[in-house]
Coordinates of C-alpha atoms in Angstrom, one line a residue:
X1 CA 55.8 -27.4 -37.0
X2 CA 54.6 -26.3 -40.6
X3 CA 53.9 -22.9 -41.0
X4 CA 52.6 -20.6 -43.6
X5 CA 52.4 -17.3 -43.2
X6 CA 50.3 -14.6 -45.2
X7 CA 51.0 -11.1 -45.4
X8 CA 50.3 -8.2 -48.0
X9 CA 47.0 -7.2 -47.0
X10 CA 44.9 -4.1 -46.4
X11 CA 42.2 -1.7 -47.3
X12 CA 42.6 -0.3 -50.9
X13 CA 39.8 1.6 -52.9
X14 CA 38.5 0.2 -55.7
X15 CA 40.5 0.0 -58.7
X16 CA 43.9 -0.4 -56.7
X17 CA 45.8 -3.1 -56.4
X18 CA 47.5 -5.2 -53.7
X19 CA 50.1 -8.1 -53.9
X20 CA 49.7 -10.9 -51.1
X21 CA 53.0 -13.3 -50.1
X22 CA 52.9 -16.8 -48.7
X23 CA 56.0 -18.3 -47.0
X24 CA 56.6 -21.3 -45.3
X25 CA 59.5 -21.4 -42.7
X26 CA 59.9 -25.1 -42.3
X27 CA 59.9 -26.3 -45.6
X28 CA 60.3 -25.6 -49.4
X29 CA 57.1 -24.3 -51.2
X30 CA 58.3 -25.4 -54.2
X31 CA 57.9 -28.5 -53.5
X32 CA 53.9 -28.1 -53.0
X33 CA 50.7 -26.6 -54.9
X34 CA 50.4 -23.6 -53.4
X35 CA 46.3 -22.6 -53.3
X36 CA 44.8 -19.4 -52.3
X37 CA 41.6 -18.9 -51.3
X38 CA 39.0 -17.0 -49.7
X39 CA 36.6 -16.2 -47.4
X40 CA 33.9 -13.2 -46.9
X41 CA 31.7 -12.8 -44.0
X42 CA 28.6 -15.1 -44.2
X43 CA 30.0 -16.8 -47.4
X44 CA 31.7 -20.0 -48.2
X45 CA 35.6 -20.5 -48.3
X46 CA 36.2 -20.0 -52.4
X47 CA 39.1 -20.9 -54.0
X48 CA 40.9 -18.1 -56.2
X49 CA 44.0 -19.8 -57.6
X50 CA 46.4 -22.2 -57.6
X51 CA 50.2 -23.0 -59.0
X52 CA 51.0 -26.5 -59.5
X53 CA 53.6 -28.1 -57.9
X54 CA 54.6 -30.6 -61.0
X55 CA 54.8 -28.1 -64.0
X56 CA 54.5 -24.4 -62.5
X57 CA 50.6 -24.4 -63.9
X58 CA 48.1 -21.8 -63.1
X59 CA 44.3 -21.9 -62.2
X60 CA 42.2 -19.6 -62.1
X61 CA 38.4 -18.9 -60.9
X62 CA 36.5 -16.5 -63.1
X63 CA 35.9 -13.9 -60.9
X64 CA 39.5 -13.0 -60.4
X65 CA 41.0 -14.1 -64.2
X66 CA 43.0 -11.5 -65.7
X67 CA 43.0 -9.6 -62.5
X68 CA 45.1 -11.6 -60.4
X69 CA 48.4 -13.5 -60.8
X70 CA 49.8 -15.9 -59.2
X71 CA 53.6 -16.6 -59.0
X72 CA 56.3 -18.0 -57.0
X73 CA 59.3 -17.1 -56.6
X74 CA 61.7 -20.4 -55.3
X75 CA 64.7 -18.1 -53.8
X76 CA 62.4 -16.3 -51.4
X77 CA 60.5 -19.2 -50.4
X78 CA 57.3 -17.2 -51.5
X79 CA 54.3 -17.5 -53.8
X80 CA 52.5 -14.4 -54.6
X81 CA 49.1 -13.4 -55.7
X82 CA 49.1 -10.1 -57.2
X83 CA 45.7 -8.3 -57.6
X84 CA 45.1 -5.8 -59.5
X85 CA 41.3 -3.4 -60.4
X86 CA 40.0 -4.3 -57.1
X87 CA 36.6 -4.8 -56.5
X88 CA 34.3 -4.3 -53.4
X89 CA 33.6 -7.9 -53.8
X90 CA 36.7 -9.1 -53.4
X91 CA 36.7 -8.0 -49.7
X92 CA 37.4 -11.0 -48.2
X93 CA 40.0 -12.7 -45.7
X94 CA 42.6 -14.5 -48.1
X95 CA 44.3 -17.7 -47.2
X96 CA 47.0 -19.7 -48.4
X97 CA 47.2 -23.1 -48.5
X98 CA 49.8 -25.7 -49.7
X99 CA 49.1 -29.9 -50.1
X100 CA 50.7 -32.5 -53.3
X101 CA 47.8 -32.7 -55.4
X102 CA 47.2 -36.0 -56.8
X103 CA 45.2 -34.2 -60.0
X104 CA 46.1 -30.5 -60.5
X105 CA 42.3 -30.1 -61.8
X106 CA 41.1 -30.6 -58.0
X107 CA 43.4 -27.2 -57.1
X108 CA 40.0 -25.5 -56.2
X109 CA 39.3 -28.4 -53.4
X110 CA 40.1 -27.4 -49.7
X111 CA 40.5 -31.3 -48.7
X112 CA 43.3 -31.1 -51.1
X113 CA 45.5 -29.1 -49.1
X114 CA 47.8 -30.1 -46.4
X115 CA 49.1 -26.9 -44.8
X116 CA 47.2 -23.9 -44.2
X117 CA 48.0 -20.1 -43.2
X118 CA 46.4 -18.1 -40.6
X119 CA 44.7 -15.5 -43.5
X120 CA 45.4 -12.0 -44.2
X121 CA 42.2 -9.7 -44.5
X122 CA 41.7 -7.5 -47.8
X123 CA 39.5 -4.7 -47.3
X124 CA 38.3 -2.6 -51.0
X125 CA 36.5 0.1 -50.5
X126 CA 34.0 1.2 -53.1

């Protein structure tokens, strides 16, 4: 069964900064675009970033550019989004999600991913 797993989340203040991790334990991530996205009470899933799974690309929405970064890291099996100058309004539960996207310009799409995790809430405190 395909799993991802997130992990890394919590209640910071704003300003802070937290790193989030993805891994799968039944298959390589590398092999994938690896989304994140999130979701806030009474709000709409919203993607936040993605790395491609061709070329190692990053996207990005503009709420979070230059504040979070997205990596992988192939001997861990992980991909990473680090956040950094939190803001209330990114209070959110935060997904991962993994799929082979046919055109890495639909990475904010949901329908475009395969495999998703069961979320990790992020809690910033203003």
């Amino acid at each position: 069964q395909v799993q991802l797993v997130e992990s890394g989340g919590g209640l910071v203040q704003a300003g802070q900064s937290l790193r989030l991790s993805c891994t799968a334990s039944t298959f390589r991530l590398d092999y994938y675009a690896v989304g994140w996205f999130r979701q806030a009470p009474g709000k709409e899933r919203e993607a936040v970033s993605c790395i491609s799974g061709n070329d190692g690309s990053t996207y990005y929405a503009d709420s979070v550019q230059g504040r979070f970064t997205i990596s992988r890291d192939n001997t861990r099996n992980t991909v990473y989004l680090q956040m950094t100058n939190l803001a209330a309004e990114d209070t959110a539960v935060y997904y991962c999600a993994a799929g082979n996207l046919l055109w890495d310009r639909n990475w904010s799409q949901p329908d475009e991913y395969d495999y998703w995790g069961q979320g990790t809430q992020v809690t910033v405190s203003s």
